[in-house]
Short mmCIF file of C-alpha atoms in Angstrom, two decimals:
data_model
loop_
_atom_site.label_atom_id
_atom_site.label_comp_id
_atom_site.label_asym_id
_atom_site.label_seq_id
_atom_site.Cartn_x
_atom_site.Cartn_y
_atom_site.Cartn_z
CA UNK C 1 -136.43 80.72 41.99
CA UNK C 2 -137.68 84.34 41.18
CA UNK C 3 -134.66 86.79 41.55
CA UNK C 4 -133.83 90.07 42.72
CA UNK C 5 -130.85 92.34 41.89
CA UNK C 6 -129.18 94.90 44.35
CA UNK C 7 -127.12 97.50 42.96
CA UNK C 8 -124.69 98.42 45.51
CA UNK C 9 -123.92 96.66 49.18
CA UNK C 10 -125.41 99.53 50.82
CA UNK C 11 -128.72 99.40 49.45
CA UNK C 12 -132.02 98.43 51.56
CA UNK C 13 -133.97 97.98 48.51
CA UNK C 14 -133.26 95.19 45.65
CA UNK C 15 -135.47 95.29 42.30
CA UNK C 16 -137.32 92.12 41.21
CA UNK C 17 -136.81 90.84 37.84
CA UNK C 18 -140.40 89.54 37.46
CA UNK C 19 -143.98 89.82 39.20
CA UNK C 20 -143.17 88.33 42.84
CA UNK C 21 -146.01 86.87 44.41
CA UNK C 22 -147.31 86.81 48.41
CA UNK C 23 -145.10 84.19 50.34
CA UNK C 24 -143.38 83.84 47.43
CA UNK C 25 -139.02 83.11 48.04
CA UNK C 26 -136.83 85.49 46.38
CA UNK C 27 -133.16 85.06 45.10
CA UNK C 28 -131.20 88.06 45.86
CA UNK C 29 -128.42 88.47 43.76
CA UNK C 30 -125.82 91.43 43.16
CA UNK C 31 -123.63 91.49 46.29
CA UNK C 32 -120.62 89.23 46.80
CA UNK C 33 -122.89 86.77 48.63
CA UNK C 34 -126.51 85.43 46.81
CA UNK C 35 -129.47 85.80 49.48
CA UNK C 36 -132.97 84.54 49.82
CA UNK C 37 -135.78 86.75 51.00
CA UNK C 38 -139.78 85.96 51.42
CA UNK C 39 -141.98 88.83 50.04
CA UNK C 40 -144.52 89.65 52.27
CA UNK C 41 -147.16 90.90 49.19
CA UNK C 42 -147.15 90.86 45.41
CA UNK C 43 -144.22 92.98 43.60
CA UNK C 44 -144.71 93.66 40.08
CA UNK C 45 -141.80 93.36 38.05
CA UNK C 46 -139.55 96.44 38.13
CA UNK C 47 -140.36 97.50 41.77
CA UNK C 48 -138.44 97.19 44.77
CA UNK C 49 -138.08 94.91 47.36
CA UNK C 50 -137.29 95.35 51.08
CA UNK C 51 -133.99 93.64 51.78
CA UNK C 52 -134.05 95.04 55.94
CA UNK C 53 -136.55 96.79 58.21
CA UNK C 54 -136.76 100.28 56.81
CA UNK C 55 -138.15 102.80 60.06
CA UNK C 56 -140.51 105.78 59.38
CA UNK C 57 -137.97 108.99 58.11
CA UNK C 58 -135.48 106.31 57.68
CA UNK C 59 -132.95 106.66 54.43
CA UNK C 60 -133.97 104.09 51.13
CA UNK C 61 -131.03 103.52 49.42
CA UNK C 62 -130.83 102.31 46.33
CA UNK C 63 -127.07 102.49 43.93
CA UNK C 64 -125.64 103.14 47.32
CA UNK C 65 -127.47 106.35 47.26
CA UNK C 66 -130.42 108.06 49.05
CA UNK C 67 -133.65 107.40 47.16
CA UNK C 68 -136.00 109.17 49.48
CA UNK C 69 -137.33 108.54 53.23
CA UNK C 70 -139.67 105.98 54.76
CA UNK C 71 -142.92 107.34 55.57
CA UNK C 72 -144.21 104.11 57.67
CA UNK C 73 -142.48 100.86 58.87
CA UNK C 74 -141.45 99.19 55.63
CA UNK C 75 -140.95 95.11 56.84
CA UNK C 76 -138.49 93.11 55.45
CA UNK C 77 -139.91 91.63 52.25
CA UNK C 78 -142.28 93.99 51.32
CA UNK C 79 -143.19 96.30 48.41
CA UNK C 80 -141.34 99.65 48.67
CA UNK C 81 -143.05 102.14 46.26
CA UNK C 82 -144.85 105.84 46.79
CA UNK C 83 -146.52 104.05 49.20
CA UNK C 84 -144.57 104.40 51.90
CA UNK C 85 -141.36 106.16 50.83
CA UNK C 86 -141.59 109.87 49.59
CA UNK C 87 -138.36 111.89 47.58
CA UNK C 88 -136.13 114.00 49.27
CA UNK C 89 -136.37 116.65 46.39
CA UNK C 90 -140.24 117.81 47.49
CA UNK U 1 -108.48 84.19 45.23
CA UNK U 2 -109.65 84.92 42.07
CA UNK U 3 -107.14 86.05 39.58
CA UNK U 4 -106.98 89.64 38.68
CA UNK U 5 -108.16 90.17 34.83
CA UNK U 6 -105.27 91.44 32.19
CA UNK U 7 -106.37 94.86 31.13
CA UNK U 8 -107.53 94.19 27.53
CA UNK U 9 -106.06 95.78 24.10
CA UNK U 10 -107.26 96.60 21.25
CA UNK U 11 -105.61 97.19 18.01
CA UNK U 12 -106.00 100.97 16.75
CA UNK U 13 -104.57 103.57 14.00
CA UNK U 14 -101.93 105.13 16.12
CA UNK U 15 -101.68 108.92 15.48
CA UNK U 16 -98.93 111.36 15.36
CA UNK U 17 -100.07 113.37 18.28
CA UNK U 18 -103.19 112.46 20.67
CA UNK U 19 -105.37 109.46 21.17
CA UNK U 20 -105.67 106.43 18.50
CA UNK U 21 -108.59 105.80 16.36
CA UNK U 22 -110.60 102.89 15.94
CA UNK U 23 -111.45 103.83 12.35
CA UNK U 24 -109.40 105.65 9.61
CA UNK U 25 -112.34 107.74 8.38
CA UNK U 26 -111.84 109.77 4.98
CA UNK U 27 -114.40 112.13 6.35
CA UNK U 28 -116.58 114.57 4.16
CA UNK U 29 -117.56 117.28 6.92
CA UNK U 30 -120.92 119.16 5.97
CA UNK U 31 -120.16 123.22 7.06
CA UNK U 32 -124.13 123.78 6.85
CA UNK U 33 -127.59 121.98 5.87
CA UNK U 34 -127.65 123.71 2.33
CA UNK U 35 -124.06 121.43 1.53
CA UNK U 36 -125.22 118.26 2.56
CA UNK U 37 -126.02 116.93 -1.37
CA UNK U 38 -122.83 117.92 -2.02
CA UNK U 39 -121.64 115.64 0.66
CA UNK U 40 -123.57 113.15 0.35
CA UNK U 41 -122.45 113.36 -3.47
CA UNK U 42 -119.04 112.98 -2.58
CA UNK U 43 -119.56 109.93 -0.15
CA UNK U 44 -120.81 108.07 -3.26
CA UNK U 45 -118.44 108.65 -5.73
CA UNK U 46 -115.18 107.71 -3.44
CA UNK U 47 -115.88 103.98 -2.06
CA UNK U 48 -113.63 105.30 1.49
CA UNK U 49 -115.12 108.51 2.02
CA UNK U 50 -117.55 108.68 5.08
CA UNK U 51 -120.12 111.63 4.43
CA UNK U 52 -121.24 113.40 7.78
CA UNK U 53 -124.08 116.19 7.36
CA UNK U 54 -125.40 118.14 9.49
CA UNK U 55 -128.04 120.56 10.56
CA UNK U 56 -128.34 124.54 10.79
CA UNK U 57 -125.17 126.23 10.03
CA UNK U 58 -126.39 129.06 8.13
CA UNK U 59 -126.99 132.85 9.85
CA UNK U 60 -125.90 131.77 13.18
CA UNK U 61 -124.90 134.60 15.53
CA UNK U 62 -122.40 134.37 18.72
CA UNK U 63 -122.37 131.28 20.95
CA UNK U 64 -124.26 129.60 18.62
CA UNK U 65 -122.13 129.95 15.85
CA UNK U 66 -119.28 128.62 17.75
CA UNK U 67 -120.74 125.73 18.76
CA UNK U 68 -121.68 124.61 15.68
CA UNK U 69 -117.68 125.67 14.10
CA UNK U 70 -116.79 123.52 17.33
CA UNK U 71 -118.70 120.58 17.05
CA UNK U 72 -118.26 120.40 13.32
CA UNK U 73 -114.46 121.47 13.64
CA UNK U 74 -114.16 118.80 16.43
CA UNK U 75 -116.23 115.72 14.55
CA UNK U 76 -113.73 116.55 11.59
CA UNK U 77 -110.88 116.39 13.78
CA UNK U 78 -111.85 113.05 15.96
CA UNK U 79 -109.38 110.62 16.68
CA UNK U 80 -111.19 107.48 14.30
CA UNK U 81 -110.39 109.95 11.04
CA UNK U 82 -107.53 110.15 9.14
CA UNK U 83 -108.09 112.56 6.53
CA UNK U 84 -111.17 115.71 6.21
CA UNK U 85 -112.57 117.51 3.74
CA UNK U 86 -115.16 120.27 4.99
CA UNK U 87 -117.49 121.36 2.71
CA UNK U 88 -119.14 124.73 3.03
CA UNK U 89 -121.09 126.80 1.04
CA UNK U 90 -119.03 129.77 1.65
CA UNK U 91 -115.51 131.21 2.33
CA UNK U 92 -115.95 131.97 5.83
CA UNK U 93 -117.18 128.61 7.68
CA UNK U 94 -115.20 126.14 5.38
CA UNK U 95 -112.81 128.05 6.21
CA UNK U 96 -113.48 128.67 10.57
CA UNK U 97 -114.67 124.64 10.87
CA UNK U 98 -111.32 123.44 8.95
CA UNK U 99 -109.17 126.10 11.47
CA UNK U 100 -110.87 123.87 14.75
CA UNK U 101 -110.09 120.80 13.18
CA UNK U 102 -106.50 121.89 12.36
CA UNK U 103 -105.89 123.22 16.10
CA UNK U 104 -107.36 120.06 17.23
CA UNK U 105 -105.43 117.53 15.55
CA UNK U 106 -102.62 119.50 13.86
CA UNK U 107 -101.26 115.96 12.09
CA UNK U 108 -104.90 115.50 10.22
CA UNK U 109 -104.68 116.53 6.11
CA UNK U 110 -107.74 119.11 6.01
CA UNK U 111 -108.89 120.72 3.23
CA UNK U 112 -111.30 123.18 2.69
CA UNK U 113 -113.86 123.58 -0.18
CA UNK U 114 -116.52 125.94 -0.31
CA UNK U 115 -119.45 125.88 -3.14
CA UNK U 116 -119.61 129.55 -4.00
CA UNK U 117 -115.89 130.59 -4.97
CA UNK U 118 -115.21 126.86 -6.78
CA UNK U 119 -118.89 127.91 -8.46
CA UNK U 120 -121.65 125.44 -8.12
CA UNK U 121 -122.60 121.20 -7.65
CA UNK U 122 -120.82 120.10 -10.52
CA UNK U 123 -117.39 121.80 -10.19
CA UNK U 124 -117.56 121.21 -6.06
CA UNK U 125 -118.33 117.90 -6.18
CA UNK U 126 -115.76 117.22 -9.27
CA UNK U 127 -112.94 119.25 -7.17
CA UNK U 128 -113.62 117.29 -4.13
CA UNK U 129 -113.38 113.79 -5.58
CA UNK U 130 -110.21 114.62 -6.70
CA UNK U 131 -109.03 115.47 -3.42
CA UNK U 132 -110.60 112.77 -1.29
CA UNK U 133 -109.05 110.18 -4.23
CA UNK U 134 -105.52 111.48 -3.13
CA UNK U 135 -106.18 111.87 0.81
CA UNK U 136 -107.58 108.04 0.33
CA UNK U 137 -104.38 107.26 -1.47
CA UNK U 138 -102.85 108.44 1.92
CA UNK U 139 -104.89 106.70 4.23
CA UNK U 140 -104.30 103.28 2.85
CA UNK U 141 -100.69 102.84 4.17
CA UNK U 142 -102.32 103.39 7.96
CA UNK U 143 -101.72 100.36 9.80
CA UNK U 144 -102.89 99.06 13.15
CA UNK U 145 -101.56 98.46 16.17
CA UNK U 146 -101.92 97.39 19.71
CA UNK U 147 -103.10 100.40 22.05
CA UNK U 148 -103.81 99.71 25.32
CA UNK U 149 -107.54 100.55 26.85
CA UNK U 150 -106.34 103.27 28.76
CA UNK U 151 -105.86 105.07 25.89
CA UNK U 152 -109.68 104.94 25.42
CA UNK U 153 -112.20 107.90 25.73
CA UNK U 154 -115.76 106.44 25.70
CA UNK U 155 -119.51 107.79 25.47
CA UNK U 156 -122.14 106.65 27.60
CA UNK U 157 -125.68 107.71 26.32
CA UNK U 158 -129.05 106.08 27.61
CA UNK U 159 -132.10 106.66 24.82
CA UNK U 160 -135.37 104.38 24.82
CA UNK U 161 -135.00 103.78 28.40
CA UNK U 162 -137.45 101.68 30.02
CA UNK U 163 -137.03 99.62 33.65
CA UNK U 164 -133.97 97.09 32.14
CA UNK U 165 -132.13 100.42 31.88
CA UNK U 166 -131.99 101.70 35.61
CA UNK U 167 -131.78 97.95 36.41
CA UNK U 168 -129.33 95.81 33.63
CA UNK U 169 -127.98 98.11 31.01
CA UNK U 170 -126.97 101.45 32.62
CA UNK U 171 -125.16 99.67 35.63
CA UNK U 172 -123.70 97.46 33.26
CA UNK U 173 -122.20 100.54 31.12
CA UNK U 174 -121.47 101.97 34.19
CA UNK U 175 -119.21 98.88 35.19
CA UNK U 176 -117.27 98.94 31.89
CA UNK U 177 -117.07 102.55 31.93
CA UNK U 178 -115.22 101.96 35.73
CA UNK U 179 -112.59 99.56 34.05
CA UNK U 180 -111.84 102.23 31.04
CA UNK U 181 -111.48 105.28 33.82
CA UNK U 182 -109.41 102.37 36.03
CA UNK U 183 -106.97 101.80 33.07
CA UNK U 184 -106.66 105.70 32.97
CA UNK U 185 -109.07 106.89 29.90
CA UNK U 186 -112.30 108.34 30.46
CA UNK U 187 -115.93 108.06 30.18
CA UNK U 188 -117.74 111.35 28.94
CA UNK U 189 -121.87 111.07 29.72
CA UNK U 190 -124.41 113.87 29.81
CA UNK U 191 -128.12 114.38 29.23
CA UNK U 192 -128.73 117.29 31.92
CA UNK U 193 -132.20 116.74 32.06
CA UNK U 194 -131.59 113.44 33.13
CA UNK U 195 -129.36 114.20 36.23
CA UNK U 196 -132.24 117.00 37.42
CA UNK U 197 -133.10 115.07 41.17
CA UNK U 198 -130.15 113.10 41.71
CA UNK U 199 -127.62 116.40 40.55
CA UNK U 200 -126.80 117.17 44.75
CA UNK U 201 -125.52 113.55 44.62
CA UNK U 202 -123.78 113.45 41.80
CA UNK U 203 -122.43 116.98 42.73
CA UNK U 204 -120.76 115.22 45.88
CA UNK U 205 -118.95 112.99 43.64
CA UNK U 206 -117.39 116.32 42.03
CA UNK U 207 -113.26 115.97 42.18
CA UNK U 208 -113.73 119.51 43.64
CA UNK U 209 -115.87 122.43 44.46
CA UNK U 210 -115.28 124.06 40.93
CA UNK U 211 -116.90 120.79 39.15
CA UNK U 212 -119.60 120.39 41.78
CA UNK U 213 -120.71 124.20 41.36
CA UNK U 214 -120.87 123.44 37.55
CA UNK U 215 -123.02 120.01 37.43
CA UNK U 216 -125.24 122.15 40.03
CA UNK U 217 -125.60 125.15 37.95
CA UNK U 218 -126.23 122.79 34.54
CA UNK U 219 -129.63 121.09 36.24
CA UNK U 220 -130.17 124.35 37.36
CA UNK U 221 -130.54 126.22 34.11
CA UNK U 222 -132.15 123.34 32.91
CA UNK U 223 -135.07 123.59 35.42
CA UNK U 224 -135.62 127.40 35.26
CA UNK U 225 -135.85 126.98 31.52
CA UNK U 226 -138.70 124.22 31.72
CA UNK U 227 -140.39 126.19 34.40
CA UNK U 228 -139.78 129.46 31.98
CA UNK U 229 -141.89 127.61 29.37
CA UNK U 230 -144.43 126.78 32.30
CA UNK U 231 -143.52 123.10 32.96
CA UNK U 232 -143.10 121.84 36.51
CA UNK U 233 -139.92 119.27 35.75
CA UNK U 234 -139.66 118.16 39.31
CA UNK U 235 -143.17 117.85 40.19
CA UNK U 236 -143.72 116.33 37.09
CA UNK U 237 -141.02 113.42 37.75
CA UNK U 238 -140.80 110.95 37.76
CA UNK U 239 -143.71 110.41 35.27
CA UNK U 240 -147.10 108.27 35.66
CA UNK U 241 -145.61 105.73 33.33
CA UNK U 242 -142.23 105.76 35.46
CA UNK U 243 -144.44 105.08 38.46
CA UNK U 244 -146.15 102.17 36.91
CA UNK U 245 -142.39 100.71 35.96
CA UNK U 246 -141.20 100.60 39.66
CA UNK U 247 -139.42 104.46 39.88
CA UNK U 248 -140.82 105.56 43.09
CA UNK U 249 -138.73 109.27 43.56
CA UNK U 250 -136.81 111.24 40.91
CA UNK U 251 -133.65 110.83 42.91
CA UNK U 252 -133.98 107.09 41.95
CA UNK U 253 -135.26 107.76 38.09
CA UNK U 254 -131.70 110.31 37.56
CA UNK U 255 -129.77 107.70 39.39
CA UNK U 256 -130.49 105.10 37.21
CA UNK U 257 -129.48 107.22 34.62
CA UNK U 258 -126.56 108.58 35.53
CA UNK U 259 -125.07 104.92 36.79
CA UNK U 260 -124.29 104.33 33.05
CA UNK U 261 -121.30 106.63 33.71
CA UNK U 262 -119.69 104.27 36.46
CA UNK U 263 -118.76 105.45 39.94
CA UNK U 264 -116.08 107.71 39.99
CA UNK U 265 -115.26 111.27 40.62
CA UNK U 266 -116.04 114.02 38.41
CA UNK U 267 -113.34 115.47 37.28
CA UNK U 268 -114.64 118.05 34.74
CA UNK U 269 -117.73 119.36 33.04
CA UNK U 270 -117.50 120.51 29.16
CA UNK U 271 -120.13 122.14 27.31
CA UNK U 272 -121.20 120.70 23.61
CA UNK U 273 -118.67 119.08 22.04
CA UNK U 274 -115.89 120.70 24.00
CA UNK U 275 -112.88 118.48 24.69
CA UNK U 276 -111.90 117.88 28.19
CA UNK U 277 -108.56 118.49 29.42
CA UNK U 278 -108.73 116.20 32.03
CA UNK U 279 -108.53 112.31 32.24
CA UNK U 280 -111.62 110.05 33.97
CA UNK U 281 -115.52 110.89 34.37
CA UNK U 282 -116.43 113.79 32.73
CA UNK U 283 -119.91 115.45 32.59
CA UNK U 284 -120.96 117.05 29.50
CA UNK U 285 -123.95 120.14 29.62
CA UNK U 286 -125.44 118.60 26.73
CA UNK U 287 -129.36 117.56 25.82
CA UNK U 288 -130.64 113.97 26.16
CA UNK U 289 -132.06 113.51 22.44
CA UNK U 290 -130.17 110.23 21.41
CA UNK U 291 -128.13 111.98 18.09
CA UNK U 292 -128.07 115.67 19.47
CA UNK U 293 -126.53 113.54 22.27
CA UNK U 294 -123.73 111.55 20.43
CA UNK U 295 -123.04 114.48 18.51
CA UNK U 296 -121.66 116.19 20.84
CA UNK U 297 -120.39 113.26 23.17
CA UNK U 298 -118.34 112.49 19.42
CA UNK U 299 -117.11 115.94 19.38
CA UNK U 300 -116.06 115.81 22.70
CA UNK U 301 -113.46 112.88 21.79
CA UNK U 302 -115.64 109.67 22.38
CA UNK U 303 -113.66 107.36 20.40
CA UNK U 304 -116.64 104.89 20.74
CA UNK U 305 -120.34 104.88 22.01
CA UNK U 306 -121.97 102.89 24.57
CA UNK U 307 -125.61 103.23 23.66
CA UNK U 308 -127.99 101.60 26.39
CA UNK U 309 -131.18 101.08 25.33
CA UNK U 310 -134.19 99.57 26.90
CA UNK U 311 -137.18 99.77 23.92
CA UNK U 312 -134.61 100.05 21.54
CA UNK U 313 -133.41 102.95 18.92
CA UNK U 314 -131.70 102.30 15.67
CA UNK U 315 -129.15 105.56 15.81
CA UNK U 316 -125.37 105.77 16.01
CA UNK U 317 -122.85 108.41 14.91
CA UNK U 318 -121.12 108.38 11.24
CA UNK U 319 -117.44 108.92 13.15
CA UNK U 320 -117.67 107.44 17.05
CA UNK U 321 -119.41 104.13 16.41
CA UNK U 322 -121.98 103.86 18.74
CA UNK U 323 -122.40 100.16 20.74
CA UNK U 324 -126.03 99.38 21.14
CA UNK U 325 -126.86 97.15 24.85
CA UNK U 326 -130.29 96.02 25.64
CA UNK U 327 -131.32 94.34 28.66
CA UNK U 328 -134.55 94.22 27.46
CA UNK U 329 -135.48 90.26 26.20
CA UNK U 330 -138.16 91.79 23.66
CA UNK U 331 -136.05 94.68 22.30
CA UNK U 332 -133.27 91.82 21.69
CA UNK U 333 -135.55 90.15 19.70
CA UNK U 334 -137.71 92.23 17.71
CA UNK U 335 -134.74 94.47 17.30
CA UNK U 336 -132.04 92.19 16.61
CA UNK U 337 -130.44 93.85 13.94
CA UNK U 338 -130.22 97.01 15.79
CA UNK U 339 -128.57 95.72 19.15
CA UNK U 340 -124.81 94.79 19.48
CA UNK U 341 -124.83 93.39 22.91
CA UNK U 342 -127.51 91.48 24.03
CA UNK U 343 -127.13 91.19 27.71
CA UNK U 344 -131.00 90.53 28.59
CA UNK U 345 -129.83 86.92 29.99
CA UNK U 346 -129.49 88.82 33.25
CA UNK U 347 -133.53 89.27 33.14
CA UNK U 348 -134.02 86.01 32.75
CA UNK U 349 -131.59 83.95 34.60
CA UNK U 350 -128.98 82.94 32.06
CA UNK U 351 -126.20 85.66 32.42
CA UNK U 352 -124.08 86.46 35.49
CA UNK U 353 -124.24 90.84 35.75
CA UNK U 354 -120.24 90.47 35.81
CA UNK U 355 -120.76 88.47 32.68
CA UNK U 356 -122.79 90.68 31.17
CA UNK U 357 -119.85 93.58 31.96
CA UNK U 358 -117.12 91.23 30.27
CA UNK U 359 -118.97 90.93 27.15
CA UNK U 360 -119.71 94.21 26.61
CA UNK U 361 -116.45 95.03 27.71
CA UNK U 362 -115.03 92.58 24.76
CA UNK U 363 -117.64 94.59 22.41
CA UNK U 364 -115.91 97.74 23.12
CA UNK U 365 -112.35 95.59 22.41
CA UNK U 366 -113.39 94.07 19.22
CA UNK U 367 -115.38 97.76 17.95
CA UNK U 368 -112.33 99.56 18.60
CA UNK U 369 -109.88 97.13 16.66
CA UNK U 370 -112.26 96.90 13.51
CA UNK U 371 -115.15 95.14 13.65
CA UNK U 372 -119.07 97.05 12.65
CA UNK U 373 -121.07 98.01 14.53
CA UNK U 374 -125.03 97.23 13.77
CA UNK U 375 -125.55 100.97 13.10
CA UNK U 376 -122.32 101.22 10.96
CA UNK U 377 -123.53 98.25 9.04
CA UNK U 378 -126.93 98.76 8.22
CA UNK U 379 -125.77 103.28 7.89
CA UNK U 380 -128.09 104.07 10.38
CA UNK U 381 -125.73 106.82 11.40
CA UNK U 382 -126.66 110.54 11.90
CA UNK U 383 -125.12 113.85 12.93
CA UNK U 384 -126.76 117.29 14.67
CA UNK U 385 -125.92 120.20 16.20
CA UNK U 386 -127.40 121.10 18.84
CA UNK U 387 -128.54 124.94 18.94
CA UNK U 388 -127.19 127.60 21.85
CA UNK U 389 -130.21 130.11 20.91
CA UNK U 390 -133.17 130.68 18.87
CA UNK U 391 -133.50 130.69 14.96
CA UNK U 392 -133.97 134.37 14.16
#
């Protein structure tokens, strides 16, 4: 199965470890416990997965730390990128 | 429940005073760029000696000057050498680099040679063979012994970083760097421009206000000078490249970064190649290029490296030697010979990330009581200072 790897139990977000296809299943590994996910769209490798519901001007963590803020709903299983998340720093 | 993990030991040269050494150097110190032949003379005439150049040196004024007496002064006097000979063209820096290197490590035989009042190559190099043939007499009846990992001061330095870094290679430093500052050493990491977006955070993790004011102030000046030279470093971060690799902010791009130095406090900041006083995670003001870098992380007491390395770079220091750790499958291929720890299984399915930690881990171990490292091997080892002001 293609695989994902969160960096801290905190985190929202997990990074895929290769291109992730639409409806594809997703091993999500990192935390004490392995879990699968279904990506919604196409990840390329590198980029970040949704691991919860993410609201608009909600926090994206990612190393147990704030990556930046939601600018739309972010689904569980989809691509989080500039898209719809946006730095704190301005 | 799982049982807990012995803390590993390694075997070490145990010194007089101060933290053991994982090598038992017979180090030729270059004072300044014009003495390097000499030095590099030396280092082939006497099958011990280790020959460590440098650059600049020569008509430096204030700060600058003492950074360069410091870093060279503190390279001389690092814990992995047993014996120093600085070699300066003149009196006056032989003689100011050998006084750093005495105050550091008071035990350490240091002599000073300098080409002018000895009077040119021939009678330098002649003089200092002579010397380094007796101070290797000396270091021969070292012997090593266990030292625990505590005792440990490593460097954590991220150069050629691609995606596997932020993902596989930092954290996995990071995680080894935890169980050295858990045994009670410490991990030393720097790169200021690389902690520009994430410094706030890694501010909070300050021991106290002091630190946090200082990690602040160090992205700080780093900014204002990119935006004194008319570059927007923020807005400019992370990069198109970056973008395309999956960084979407440049709070995540620093973060990634500065994981490679674990997850606990701060407890001090140092300038280049200043020693800390303190014990766990220290921050060093220092600049990101990979041997400017381990310069000064070497002269700060880094007994060993942790180099993590996405597309891959050959480098390592002459005295701290400097672990190479790719999570990168291609780098681990088409740069075998340049990586020590090949943890890349984690990319594609093979390797556990706690595995990946205990093998590095055993790396360090294994580095530390004797064995080369890939940079050491092949001498792809280099040494610079980095400047405090302009060349005038």
């Amino acid at each position: 199965m293609s695989r994902a790897l969160v960096m801290h139990p905190k985190d929202n977000v997990a990074t895929v470890l290769e291109d992730i296809a639409p409806e594809q299943n997703v091993e999500v590994e990192g935390n004490e416990e392995t879990s699968t996910i279904t990506a919604t769209e196409a990840i390329p490798f590198g980029h970040k997965i949704a691991l919860r519901k993410i609201r608009p001007s909600a926090k994206v963590l990612k190393y147990g730390e704030v990556i930046g803020t939601a600018t739309k709903n972010i689904s569980t299983g989809s691509h989080v990128h500039v898209h719809n998340i946006k730095s704190t720093r301005g | 429940m799982a049982r807990k993990k012995a803390t590993p030991t390694f075997w070490g040269y145990r010194r007089p005073e101060g933290p053991p050494g994982g090598r038992n150097h017979l180090a030729i110190v270059s004072g300044m760029d014009n003495s390097n032949p000499i030095v590099r003379r030396i280092g082939s005439l006497v099958r011990d000696a280790t020959p460590v150049n440098t650059s600049f040196g020569r008509a430096l004024m204030g700060e600058d000057e003492a950074q360069h007496w410091r870093v060279m002064g503190h390279t001389a006097a690092h814990p992995n050498v047993g014996a120093a000979i600085i070699v300066s063209l003149e009196p006056k820096s032989a003689n100011a680099i050998a006084e750093v290197a005495a105050r550091t490590s008071p035990w350490m035989p240091i002599e000073a040679v300098n080409i002018q009042e000895i009077g040119g190559t021939l009678s330098t190099t002649s003089h200092a063979v002579e010397l380094a043939t007796k101070l290797s007499d000396h270091l021969a009846s070292a012997r090593r012994v266990r030292c625990e990992l505590g005792e440990l001061t490593i460097g954590a330095e991220c150069g050629g970083s691609d995606t596997t870094s932020g993902v596989i290679s930092n954290p996995v430093t990071g995680m080894v760097a935890d169980r050295v500052v858990e045994a009670g050493g410490s991990v030393i990491f720097s790169e200021t421009l690389e902690i520009v977006g994430a410094e706030h955070l890694l501010a909070r993790r300050a021991a106290d206000r002091k630190t946090g004011r200082r990690i602040i102030d160090s992205a700080k000046r780093a900014v204002d000078y990119a935006e004194s030279i008319g570059v927007d470093f923020i807005g400019s971060n992370p990069a198109p490249d970056n973008i395309r690799g999956g960084l979407s902010s440049i709070e995540e791009k620093s973060l990634g970064a500065i994981k490679k130095a674990g997850s606990h406090p701060i407890v001090e900041v140092v300038g280049v190649g200043e020693r800390p006083k303190k014990k766990g995670t220290i921050f060093a003001d220092a600049p990101c290029a990979g041997v400017e870098n381990i310069s000064s992380l070497a002269a700060s007491g880094a007994q060993a490296i942790v180099f993590s390395t996405g597309i891959g770079n050959p480098i390592g220091h002459p005295i701290s030697p400097t672990i190479k750790v790719t999570g990168n499958p291609r780098t681990a291929r088409t740069m075998a010979e340049n990586i020590d720890v090949d943890i890349s299984g984690v990319m594609e399915g093979t390797m556990r990330i706690d595995e990946a930690r205990d093998l590095l881990e055993n790396e360090l171990i294994s580095v530390m009581s004797g064995k080369l490292t890939t940079s050491e091997l092949l001498g792809e080892t280099e040494l610079t200072v980095s400047r405090a002001a302009l060349s005038l």
